[in-house]
Each structure stands twice: as C-alpha cells, then as structure tokens.
Amino acid sequence: MSRDLLLSIDLGTQSVRALLFDRQGHLKGRAQQVFTDYQREQPGWMTHDGEAFWQAAAACCRRLMAEHPAGQVAGRVAGVSVTTQRGSIVPMAADGRCLAPAVIWLDQRRATQLPRLSPLWRAAFRMAGVSRTIETLQRDAEVNWWAEHQPDMLRGAHKLMLVSGLLHQRLTGRFADSVGSQVAYLPFDYKRHAWSGSADWKWQALAVQREQLPELLPVGERLGEVTPQAAALTGLLAGTPVIAAAADKACEILGSGALAPHIGALSYGTTATLNQTLPRYVEPEPFVPPYPAAVRGHYSLEMQIARGFWLVSWFKQQFGHPERESAQVLGVAPEQLFDELIADIPPGSLGLTLLPTWSPGIRHPGPEAKGAVIGFGEVHTRAHLYRAILEGLAYGLREGAERLQRRSGVKFTALHASGGGAQSDACLQLTADVFRLPVARPHTHETSGLGASMDCAVGLGLHANMEAAVAEMTRVARWFEPRPEAADRYDRLYAEVYRPMYGRLQPLFERIRAITGYPAA
C-alpha cells in the first residue's frame, strides 16, 4: 500500500482538526472538534485541561481513520505533524500527567512578585529604554505567576510544555518539541533557535530551570514514532513517523505560499497579523524578536492587531442579527450576507474611520490604548460601520507593513491572505485597494494544516526542499487586484486621517485611563 497521505493535527484556540493532505496539497479528509469547555475561574483567566486537548485531538484522528475500511487510511499515512496555538503552557510530571491546566495565550493573569534582574541588566535596559517592556514580559509570564501562587507545583514540574509539546509527548512518549513552535514566555534564543545560553538575562527574568525545558528539534526532523498506546487512541499505525512542524501562525504563512520575503502573509484571524519570512535575523522592532518560521533556519517578522477579526465577531453579535437570522434560513455563512450589506458603500465609508487599537500594548499602541471611530454623520448606517471596521484593520496592517519593510529592506510586491476573514471577497478587495498591491486567496482555507503537512513532506523526503513543496502543494484560488480610483482615496485617508489618529487621541486615552481605571495599569 502506497504511503501517499500526510496527517496534520491542527489545534487552534477555537477547535482541533485532523487533516489529511496528499503530496499535491489537496485536502483529502477532515475531522473537527470545537472547544466549548475553556475554564474561566476568574475574570480574564482562561485555561483548559491539557489531557482533554489530547483526547479531542485523538478523537478527531480516530474519526478520520474510521471513514474508510480498517487500515486503508492509516496504512497510507506517511507521517504526522502537529501545529498548535502559540504561547499556551502546561506543566507536566515525569510520567506525562498534566500537573495543572494549560494556561491559554489569551489568559490575562499577571504576576506581581517578579524575579529580580541583576543591577547590570537593569542598567542596560534603562539605557535602551526598554525597562517597561521587560517588566511587562515578566508580569505576563505564566511561570512567574506559578512561582508566586503555586510554587510547589512549579518546582515539582518535570517539564513545562507548550500545547505542541504536550501532543508530541502523547504521540511519541518523548518530551520533545519543535523549534518552530517556540513562541512563549520561556528562555528561548530567537536568533540561534535554541534554549538561551546560561548568561542570558531571560534566566533571571523567568522562574524556570533549564532541566524543566524539553528537547528541541529543528523543523522537519523526526521527533519520534507513534507509540502503540497512541495508535490505540488515534487509529494510526504504531511506528508512523512524527515530524517537527511549527506553530499555527508560522504554518499558516507557509501553507499560503508566502515563503519569499517579497510576499507578505496576511492573517485575518482573531489576532490579525502581517508576516514577512526571511533567512536572516531581523527584529521587527528593537528588542522584539522575529519568531521561528515553519522553514528551518528562517525567521518570521510579525506585526499584530490583537483584536483583529474579533471586531468582526463583535459587530456580528451586536449589530448583525438580521444577517445571522437570514443566514440560518438560507443555509449560508453570515459573512456572505455582510459582504452584500456593504456592496453599495463607497471606499472610505464616507469618512467614517476606525482605529483598531482595542487592546493595550507596550509601545504602539501603548498601555493606555483604546479603539476609536471618528467621522460619524447622519448618512452613516451599520453598513458603513462594518466597512469601516474592515478598512481600519487594513490601515493598521498597512502601517505594520511599512515598519516591516523599513526594518527588512525588502518591499512587498504581493500579499497572500488566510484566516477566516480571507473568505470575504469584500475584505480582500478593499485590502488590495488599501495596500495598492495584489492580494491572493490560497486554494484552501486550511493553510496552517497544509503548512504542517509541507514540513512533514520535506522532512520525509517526499519533496526535495521547501521551495519544491511550495511549488507543488500551494496554489492561488483567486487574485484581487487594486482599483486605482479606490486606492487613491485610501492613500489620502490613510495618510491624512488614519495615521494622525492615535497621536491626536493618545492624550485623551490617557485621561480616560486616569479617570476610569480602564484599562488597568
């Protein structure tokens, strides 16, 4: 029997999916389980049982393997790769038990008792003007919160694993993870793609010991094989190779075909991002590292809008009742009806302009940040507001693109878009207009799973290198070309209205924070 299929386990924030791809990048099978059981013990907290993550992933694999007579699918699987949500950490015992729930990347708890840095490092950070950045990192780090509130548990943890590492351990029995998955508050050297050296300041800033971190393997390396225990739970054949892939965002970039530095990778997801992949280390902002790419030895420069397409979900919940009800009757996605809603709204939404800084940041936006909408008039409707949301996100991503291009020295000639928002024709057309660049929609919306399968294919030698895998496994379903008249209008609105907004409103945001206490310091 030919081993001609590649299995990706894609565990995101909203669901886990088991995906089968062939060597040409065609999706041949899919099973999904949505997560509705996140725990929120206190406002702003968000955790999930790590074992439940694994059981859900295994159940999806089992359903996928059972779609055909026994062994016919499992016997064709050449290898397995895992791609997961970034920054979610779970402490594990030596026998593989989860000692505490996985703290999810959206969790907002903060440590108050911080490990103390040496005077030399504190002085260096003061001189560089990044003391607040380092302190924010320390407060956000899950290990520092555990050290303050659950010190015995933290000291007793055998390993601190990302969700990717948890799944790898369950599949192979080995405490190992991919270099490409390391996006978290852990002592990782983003330039060398290895755990930090002993003299690195991160060991002082974070309450973790070197022996508590798993073995790291490069993207494309064999992490192990499916154990008999994992085979019984997943329906896979014992001995099936497990190949190191990368985090979901990195795999999404690869699966969209955005490997070359001149192609920007847009992701219209809960967090909207723009990424640029380079074979050299370039910090998108000083002291902000690029993340590991889904290609060995490459780096992913990233800018984020933290509440990106969350804004679209917010609009749908608050103002989209007619479309949601009609979508149920018609059996279509509500977003399709939202596209129709704004079909007659002109570019620029008659001046209604949205600033998408809904979540505080460290530098830009700062900790005082809030969102804003200006330009309201009696002509504006909820349709104008919806289009202004899409335009504001595109403006914010364009601003980030300009920063990335300045830092890297490489200009974008095209954009590849993925994520839920990329299924909207209206969104991709106005994005092409705002950027004045062609925008491509990939042939599949399962780009993160496809990227993981591409890592698997190259790691197994099914494709000679990543360039060959991109050429063979990725395709463009549709191009959206910029319209000159719309692009001209967006250029002026972006330069003359959007760009000055944050600076003009920042003093007011600070006063709101001082008066109301929101957002908290």
Coordinates of C-alpha atoms in Angstrom, one line a residue:
M1 CA 0.0 0.0 0.0
S2 CA 1.4 3.4 -1.0
R3 CA 2.1 5.9 1.9
D4 CA 0.9 8.9 0.0
L5 CA -1.0 10.9 2.6
L6 CA 0.1 13.4 5.3
L7 CA -1.7 13.9 8.5
S8 CA -1.8 17.3 10.3
I9 CA -3.2 17.8 13.8
D10 CA -4.1 21.5 14.0
L11 CA -5.1 22.5 17.5
G12 CA -6.1 26.2 17.5
T13 CA -7.9 28.3 20.0
Q14 CA -11.4 27.5 18.8
S15 CA -11.1 23.9 17.7
V16 CA -8.8 21.0 16.9
R17 CA -8.8 19.4 13.4
A18 CA -7.3 16.3 12.0
L19 CA -6.5 16.9 8.3
L20 CA -5.3 14.6 5.5
F21 CA -3.4 16.1 2.6
D22 CA -1.8 14.4 -0.4
R23 CA 1.6 15.3 -1.8
Q24 CA -0.1 17.9 -4.2
G25 CA -1.7 19.8 -1.3
H26 CA -5.2 18.6 -1.9
L27 CA -7.3 18.2 1.3
K28 CA -8.5 14.6 1.3
G29 CA -10.1 14.3 4.7
R30 CA -11.1 16.4 7.7
A31 CA -12.5 15.9 11.2
Q32 CA -13.0 18.7 13.7
Q33 CA -14.0 19.2 17.4
V34 CA -14.9 22.6 18.6
F35 CA -13.7 23.7 22.1
T36 CA -16.6 24.9 24.3
D37 CA -15.1 23.9 27.6
Y38 CA -12.5 26.6 28.4
Q39 CA -12.4 27.3 32.1
R40 CA -12.5 30.9 33.4
E41 CA -12.1 30.7 37.2
Q42 CA -11.8 34.5 37.4
P43 CA -12.4 37.4 35.0
G44 CA -9.7 37.5 32.5
W45 CA -8.4 34.0 33.2
M46 CA -8.5 31.3 30.6
T47 CA -7.4 27.7 31.0
H48 CA -8.0 24.2 29.5
D49 CA -7.4 20.7 30.7
G50 CA -4.3 19.5 28.8
E51 CA -5.4 15.9 28.8
A52 CA -8.7 17.0 27.2
F53 CA -6.8 18.7 24.4
W54 CA -5.1 15.4 23.7
Q55 CA -8.3 13.4 23.9
A56 CA -10.0 15.7 21.5
A57 CA -7.1 15.5 19.0
A58 CA -7.0 11.7 19.3
A59 CA -10.8 11.5 18.7
C60 CA -10.5 13.6 15.5
C61 CA -7.8 11.3 14.2
R62 CA -9.8 8.2 15.1
R63 CA -12.9 9.5 13.3
L64 CA -10.8 10.4 10.2
M65 CA -9.1 6.9 10.2
A66 CA -12.6 5.3 10.6
E67 CA -14.0 6.9 7.5
H68 CA -12.7 4.0 5.3
P69 CA -12.3 0.3 5.9
A70 CA -9.9 -0.7 8.7
G71 CA -6.3 0.2 7.9
Q72 CA -6.9 1.6 4.4
V73 CA -6.3 5.2 5.5
A74 CA -3.9 4.6 8.4
G75 CA -1.8 2.5 6.1
R76 CA -1.4 5.3 3.6
V77 CA -0.3 7.9 6.2
A78 CA 3.4 8.6 5.6
G79 CA 3.8 10.9 8.6
V80 CA 2.2 13.1 11.2
S81 CA 2.9 16.7 12.1
V82 CA 1.4 18.9 14.8
T83 CA 0.7 22.6 14.7
T84 CA -1.0 24.4 17.6
Q85 CA -1.9 27.7 19.2
R86 CA 1.1 29.7 20.4
G87 CA 2.1 30.6 23.9
S88 CA -0.2 28.2 25.8
I89 CA 1.8 26.3 28.5
V90 CA 1.1 23.3 30.7
P91 CA 3.3 21.8 33.4
M92 CA 3.8 18.1 33.2
A93 CA 5.1 15.3 35.5
A94 CA 7.7 12.8 34.5
D95 CA 5.0 10.2 33.8
G96 CA 3.2 12.5 31.4
R97 CA 0.5 13.7 33.7
C98 CA -0.6 17.4 33.5
L99 CA 0.0 18.9 36.9
A100 CA -2.2 22.0 36.2
P101 CA -4.5 23.2 33.4
A102 CA -2.8 24.7 30.4
V103 CA -2.8 28.5 30.7
I104 CA -4.0 29.8 27.3
W105 CA -2.4 32.6 25.5
L106 CA -5.5 34.8 26.0
D107 CA -5.2 34.5 29.8
Q108 CA -4.8 37.9 31.4
R109 CA -3.5 37.0 34.9
R110 CA -0.4 38.9 35.9
A111 CA 2.4 38.2 38.3
T112 CA 3.2 40.8 40.9
Q113 CA 6.2 39.4 42.6
L114 CA 8.8 39.4 39.9
P115 CA 12.3 37.7 39.8
R116 CA 14.9 40.3 40.3
L117 CA 17.4 41.1 37.5
S118 CA 21.0 41.9 38.2
P119 CA 21.9 45.6 38.5
L120 CA 23.9 45.3 35.3
W121 CA 20.9 44.1 33.3
R122 CA 18.6 46.7 34.9
A123 CA 21.0 49.5 33.9
A124 CA 21.3 48.1 30.4
F125 CA 17.6 48.0 29.9
R126 CA 17.1 51.5 31.3
M127 CA 19.7 52.9 28.9
A128 CA 18.0 51.1 26.0
G129 CA 14.6 52.5 27.1
V130 CA 13.0 49.0 27.3
S131 CA 12.7 48.6 31.1
R132 CA 8.9 48.7 30.9
T133 CA 8.9 46.1 28.0
I134 CA 11.0 43.7 30.1
E135 CA 8.8 44.2 33.2
T136 CA 5.7 43.6 31.1
L137 CA 7.2 40.3 29.8
Q138 CA 7.9 39.3 33.4
R139 CA 4.4 40.1 34.5
D140 CA 2.8 38.2 31.6
A141 CA 5.0 35.1 32.0
E142 CA 2.9 32.1 33.3
V143 CA 6.0 30.7 35.1
N144 CA 6.3 33.8 37.2
W145 CA 2.6 33.6 38.2
W146 CA 3.0 30.0 39.1
A147 CA 6.2 30.8 41.1
E148 CA 4.1 33.4 43.1
H149 CA 0.9 31.4 43.6
Q150 CA 1.7 27.7 43.0
P151 CA 5.4 27.4 43.9
D152 CA 5.4 23.8 45.0
M153 CA 3.7 22.7 41.8
L154 CA 6.2 24.6 39.6
R155 CA 9.2 23.2 41.5
G156 CA 7.8 19.7 41.1
A157 CA 7.1 20.0 37.3
H158 CA 9.3 17.7 35.3
K159 CA 8.8 19.7 32.1
L160 CA 7.0 22.9 31.0
M161 CA 5.5 22.1 27.7
L162 CA 3.7 24.2 25.0
V163 CA 0.5 22.5 23.7
S164 CA 2.5 21.3 20.7
G165 CA 5.0 19.6 23.1
L166 CA 2.1 18.0 25.0
L167 CA 0.7 16.5 21.8
H168 CA 4.2 15.3 20.8
Q169 CA 4.7 13.6 24.1
R170 CA 1.4 11.9 23.9
L171 CA 2.1 10.7 20.3
T172 CA 5.7 9.6 20.8
G173 CA 6.3 9.2 24.6
R174 CA 9.2 11.7 24.2
F175 CA 9.4 15.1 26.0
A176 CA 10.4 16.9 22.8
D177 CA 9.1 19.8 20.7
S178 CA 9.8 21.7 17.5
V179 CA 12.0 24.8 17.3
G180 CA 9.2 26.2 15.1
S181 CA 6.7 26.1 17.9
Q182 CA 8.6 28.2 20.4
V183 CA 6.6 31.4 20.8
A184 CA 6.1 31.8 24.5
Y185 CA 7.4 33.4 27.7
L186 CA 10.3 31.0 28.1
P187 CA 14.1 31.4 27.9
F188 CA 14.4 30.9 24.1
D189 CA 17.1 32.4 21.9
Y190 CA 15.1 33.6 18.9
K191 CA 18.3 34.2 16.9
R192 CA 20.0 30.8 17.5
H193 CA 16.7 28.9 17.6
A194 CA 17.7 27.1 20.8
W195 CA 17.2 27.5 24.5
S196 CA 19.0 30.6 25.8
G197 CA 22.6 30.4 26.9
S198 CA 23.4 30.3 30.6
A199 CA 24.4 34.1 30.6
D200 CA 21.2 35.2 29.0
W201 CA 19.0 37.7 31.1
K202 CA 15.9 35.6 30.5
W203 CA 17.1 33.0 33.1
Q204 CA 17.0 35.8 35.7
A205 CA 13.7 37.2 34.5
L206 CA 11.7 33.9 34.3
A207 CA 11.2 31.4 37.2
V208 CA 12.2 28.3 35.2
Q209 CA 15.2 25.9 35.3
R210 CA 16.9 24.5 32.3
E211 CA 16.1 20.9 33.1
Q212 CA 12.4 21.8 33.1
L213 CA 12.5 22.6 29.3
P214 CA 12.0 19.9 26.7
E215 CA 14.5 18.8 24.0
L216 CA 14.1 20.9 20.8
L217 CA 14.4 19.6 17.3
P218 CA 14.6 21.6 14.1
V219 CA 11.6 21.9 11.7
G220 CA 11.5 18.8 9.5
E221 CA 13.3 16.5 11.9
R222 CA 11.8 13.2 13.2
L223 CA 10.5 13.7 16.7
G224 CA 9.7 10.0 17.1
E225 CA 7.1 7.5 16.1
V226 CA 3.5 6.9 17.1
T227 CA 3.6 4.6 20.1
P228 CA 1.2 1.6 20.4
Q229 CA -0.7 3.5 23.2
A230 CA -1.2 6.5 20.9
A231 CA -2.1 4.2 18.0
A232 CA -4.9 2.6 20.0
L233 CA -6.3 6.1 20.7
T234 CA -5.9 7.7 17.3
G235 CA -6.4 4.8 14.9
L236 CA -2.9 5.5 13.4
L237 CA -0.4 2.7 12.8
A238 CA 2.2 2.3 15.5
G239 CA 5.6 3.3 14.1
T240 CA 4.2 6.1 11.9
P241 CA 6.8 8.9 11.9
V242 CA 6.1 12.2 13.7
I243 CA 7.8 15.1 12.1
A244 CA 8.5 18.5 13.7
A245 CA 6.4 21.3 12.1
A246 CA 5.8 24.8 13.7
A247 CA 3.2 27.0 15.4
D248 CA -0.1 27.6 13.7
K249 CA 0.7 31.1 12.5
A250 CA 4.0 30.0 11.0
C251 CA 2.4 27.0 9.3
E252 CA -0.4 29.2 8.0
I253 CA 2.2 31.5 6.4
L254 CA 3.9 28.5 4.7
G255 CA 0.6 27.0 3.7
S256 CA -0.5 30.2 2.0
G257 CA 2.7 30.0 -0.2
A258 CA 4.2 33.2 1.3
L259 CA 7.8 31.9 1.6
A260 CA 9.6 34.6 -0.4
P261 CA 10.5 37.8 1.5
H262 CA 8.7 40.0 -1.1
I263 CA 5.3 38.2 -0.3
G264 CA 3.5 39.5 2.8
A265 CA 1.4 37.0 4.7
L266 CA -1.8 38.4 6.0
S267 CA -3.8 36.5 8.5
Y268 CA -7.3 37.8 9.2
G269 CA -8.0 35.8 12.4
T270 CA -8.9 36.6 16.0
T271 CA -5.5 38.3 16.0
A272 CA -4.9 39.9 12.7
T273 CA -1.2 39.7 11.6
L274 CA 1.1 40.6 8.8
N275 CA 4.3 38.5 8.5
Q276 CA 7.4 38.5 6.4
T277 CA 9.7 35.5 6.1
L278 CA 13.4 36.0 5.9
P279 CA 16.5 33.7 6.0
R280 CA 18.3 36.2 8.3
Y281 CA 17.6 37.6 11.8
V282 CA 15.8 41.0 11.7
E283 CA 13.9 42.4 14.7
P284 CA 10.6 43.9 13.5
E285 CA 11.1 46.4 16.4
P286 CA 14.1 46.9 18.6
F287 CA 14.2 44.2 21.3
V288 CA 11.2 42.5 19.7
P289 CA 12.5 39.2 18.1
P290 CA 11.2 37.6 15.0
Y291 CA 9.5 34.3 15.6
P292 CA 10.7 30.9 14.2
A293 CA 9.3 30.3 10.7
A294 CA 8.0 26.9 9.5
V295 CA 11.1 26.7 7.4
R296 CA 14.3 25.6 9.0
G297 CA 16.7 28.4 9.7
H298 CA 14.2 31.1 8.7
Y299 CA 12.6 33.9 10.7
S300 CA 9.1 35.4 10.7
L301 CA 8.8 39.1 11.3
E302 CA 5.4 39.9 12.6
M303 CA 3.1 42.8 13.5
Q304 CA -0.2 42.2 15.2
I305 CA -3.6 43.8 15.7
A306 CA -4.5 42.0 18.9
R307 CA -8.3 42.2 18.5
G308 CA -8.3 41.8 14.7
F309 CA -11.2 39.9 13.3
W310 CA -12.6 39.8 16.9
L311 CA -14.0 43.2 15.8
V312 CA -16.0 41.5 13.1
S313 CA -17.3 38.9 15.5
W314 CA -18.2 41.8 17.9
F315 CA -20.1 43.5 15.1
K316 CA -21.9 40.3 14.2
Q317 CA -23.0 39.8 17.8
Q318 CA -24.1 43.4 18.4
F319 CA -25.5 44.6 15.1
G320 CA -25.7 41.6 12.8
H321 CA -28.9 40.0 13.9
P322 CA -30.7 40.3 10.6
E323 CA -27.9 38.6 8.7
R324 CA -27.5 35.9 11.3
E325 CA -31.2 35.0 11.1
S326 CA -31.2 35.1 7.3
A327 CA -28.1 33.0 7.1
Q328 CA -29.8 30.3 9.1
V329 CA -32.8 30.3 6.8
L330 CA -30.6 30.4 3.6
G331 CA -28.0 27.9 4.8
V332 CA -25.1 30.3 4.2
A333 CA -22.4 31.9 6.3
P334 CA -23.4 35.3 7.8
E335 CA -20.2 36.8 6.4
Q336 CA -21.6 36.2 2.9
L337 CA -24.5 38.4 3.7
F338 CA -22.3 41.0 5.3
D339 CA -20.4 41.3 2.0
E340 CA -23.8 42.0 0.4
L341 CA -24.6 44.6 3.1
I342 CA -21.6 46.8 2.1
A343 CA -21.8 46.2 -1.6
D344 CA -23.0 49.8 -2.2
I345 CA -20.9 51.5 0.4
P346 CA -18.2 53.5 -1.3
P347 CA -14.5 53.1 -0.4
G348 CA -13.7 55.2 2.6
S349 CA -17.2 54.7 4.2
L350 CA -17.9 58.4 3.6
G351 CA -15.2 59.3 6.0
L352 CA -16.1 57.0 8.9
T353 CA -12.7 55.9 10.1
L354 CA -11.9 53.3 12.7
L355 CA -8.7 53.0 14.8
P356 CA -8.4 49.2 15.7
T357 CA -6.4 49.6 18.9
W358 CA -9.0 47.8 21.0
S359 CA -6.3 46.1 23.1
P360 CA -3.5 47.8 25.1
G361 CA 0.1 47.2 24.0
I362 CA 3.6 48.0 25.2
R363 CA 4.9 50.6 22.7
H364 CA 2.5 51.1 19.8
P365 CA -0.2 51.0 20.9
G366 CA 0.7 51.9 24.4
P367 CA -0.9 50.6 27.7
E368 CA -3.4 53.4 27.6
A369 CA -4.8 52.4 24.1
K370 CA -8.4 52.2 23.2
G371 CA -10.2 51.9 19.9
A372 CA -12.0 54.8 18.3
V373 CA -14.3 55.6 15.5
I374 CA -14.5 59.2 14.1
G375 CA -16.3 60.9 11.2
F376 CA -19.9 60.0 12.1
G377 CA -22.7 61.8 10.2
E378 CA -26.4 61.4 9.7
V379 CA -25.8 59.4 6.5
H380 CA -23.9 56.6 8.3
T381 CA -25.6 53.2 8.9
R382 CA -24.4 50.0 10.4
A383 CA -23.2 49.0 6.9
H384 CA -20.8 51.9 6.9
L385 CA -19.6 50.9 10.4
Y386 CA -18.9 47.3 9.1
R387 CA -17.0 48.6 6.2
A388 CA -15.1 51.0 8.4
I389 CA -14.1 48.0 10.6
L390 CA -12.6 46.2 7.6
E391 CA -10.9 49.4 6.4
G392 CA -9.5 50.1 9.9
L393 CA -7.9 46.7 10.1
A394 CA -6.4 47.1 6.6
Y395 CA -5.0 50.5 7.6
G396 CA -3.5 49.1 10.7
L397 CA -1.9 46.2 8.8
R398 CA -0.6 48.6 6.1
E399 CA 1.1 50.7 8.9
G400 CA 2.7 47.5 10.2
A401 CA 3.8 46.5 6.7
E402 CA 5.6 49.8 6.3
R403 CA 7.5 49.2 9.5
L404 CA 8.5 45.7 8.5
Q405 CA 9.7 46.8 5.1
R406 CA 11.8 49.5 6.6
R407 CA 13.4 47.0 9.0
S408 CA 14.0 44.3 6.5
G409 CA 14.9 46.4 3.5
V410 CA 12.6 44.2 1.3
K411 CA 9.5 45.7 -0.4
F412 CA 6.3 43.7 -0.7
T413 CA 5.1 43.0 -4.3
A414 CA 2.1 40.9 -3.3
L415 CA 0.1 39.7 -0.3
H416 CA -1.3 36.2 0.4
A417 CA -4.3 36.3 2.8
S418 CA -5.6 33.5 5.0
G419 CA -7.7 33.1 8.2
G420 CA -11.5 33.4 8.5
G421 CA -11.6 36.9 7.2
A422 CA -9.9 35.9 3.9
Q423 CA -13.1 34.1 2.9
S424 CA -14.7 37.6 2.4
D425 CA -14.4 39.0 -1.1
A426 CA -15.2 42.5 0.1
C427 CA -12.4 42.3 2.7
L428 CA -9.8 41.1 0.3
Q429 CA -10.8 43.7 -2.4
L430 CA -10.5 46.6 0.0
T431 CA -7.2 45.2 1.3
A432 CA -5.8 45.2 -2.2
D433 CA -7.0 48.8 -2.6
V434 CA -5.6 50.0 0.8
F435 CA -2.2 48.4 0.2
R436 CA -2.2 49.1 -3.6
L437 CA -1.0 45.5 -4.0
P438 CA -2.5 42.3 -5.5
V439 CA -3.9 40.0 -2.8
A440 CA -4.1 36.2 -3.3
R441 CA -6.6 33.9 -1.7
P442 CA -5.0 30.4 -1.3
H443 CA -6.7 27.3 -2.7
T444 CA -7.6 26.0 0.8
H445 CA -8.7 27.7 4.0
E446 CA -6.8 25.0 6.0
T447 CA -3.5 26.8 5.4
S448 CA -2.0 26.0 8.9
G449 CA -2.7 22.3 8.5
L450 CA -1.3 22.4 5.0
G451 CA 1.9 24.1 6.2
A452 CA 2.4 21.4 8.8
S453 CA 2.0 18.8 6.1
M454 CA 4.5 20.6 3.9
D455 CA 7.0 20.4 6.8
C456 CA 6.2 16.7 7.1
A457 CA 6.6 16.1 3.3
V458 CA 10.0 17.8 3.2
G459 CA 11.1 16.1 6.4
L460 CA 10.3 12.7 4.9
G461 CA 11.9 13.4 1.6
L462 CA 8.6 13.4 -0.4
H463 CA 9.7 16.8 -1.7
A464 CA 13.3 17.7 -2.2
N465 CA 13.1 21.1 -0.4
M466 CA 10.7 23.7 0.8
E467 CA 10.7 25.6 -2.5
A468 CA 9.6 22.4 -4.3
A469 CA 6.9 21.8 -1.7
V470 CA 5.6 25.4 -2.1
A471 CA 5.5 25.0 -5.9
E472 CA 3.8 21.6 -5.7
M473 CA 1.4 22.0 -2.7
T474 CA 0.2 25.6 -2.7
R475 CA -1.9 27.4 -5.3
V476 CA -3.8 30.7 -5.7
A477 CA -7.5 30.3 -5.9
R478 CA -8.2 33.9 -6.8
W479 CA -6.3 37.2 -7.1
F480 CA -7.8 40.6 -6.1
E481 CA -6.2 43.5 -8.0
P482 CA -6.1 47.1 -6.6
R483 CA -8.5 49.5 -8.2
P484 CA -6.7 52.8 -8.9
E485 CA -9.5 55.2 -8.0
A486 CA -10.2 53.4 -4.7
A487 CA -6.5 53.1 -4.0
D488 CA -6.1 56.9 -4.5
R489 CA -8.9 57.6 -2.0
Y490 CA -7.5 55.2 0.6
D491 CA -4.0 56.7 0.2
R492 CA -5.3 60.1 1.3
L493 CA -7.5 58.7 4.1
Y494 CA -4.6 56.6 5.4
A495 CA -2.0 59.4 5.3
E496 CA -4.2 62.4 6.3
V497 CA -6.7 60.8 8.7
Y498 CA -5.8 57.3 10.0
R499 CA -2.0 57.9 10.6
P500 CA -2.5 61.0 12.8
M501 CA -5.4 59.5 14.8
Y502 CA -3.5 57.6 17.5
G503 CA -1.2 60.5 18.3
R504 CA -4.0 63.0 18.5
L505 CA -6.2 60.7 20.6
Q506 CA -3.5 59.4 22.9
P507 CA -3.7 62.2 25.5
L508 CA -7.4 61.6 25.7
F509 CA -6.9 57.8 26.1
E510 CA -4.5 58.6 29.0
R511 CA -7.1 60.8 30.7
I512 CA -9.8 58.2 30.3
R513 CA -7.4 55.7 31.9
A514 CA -6.6 58.0 34.7
I515 CA -10.3 58.8 35.4
T516 CA -11.9 55.4 35.0
G517 CA -9.0 53.0 35.7
Y518 CA -9.6 51.2 32.4
P519 CA -7.5 49.6 31.1
A520 CA -5.8 48.8 34.3
A521 CA -2.2 49.8 34.8

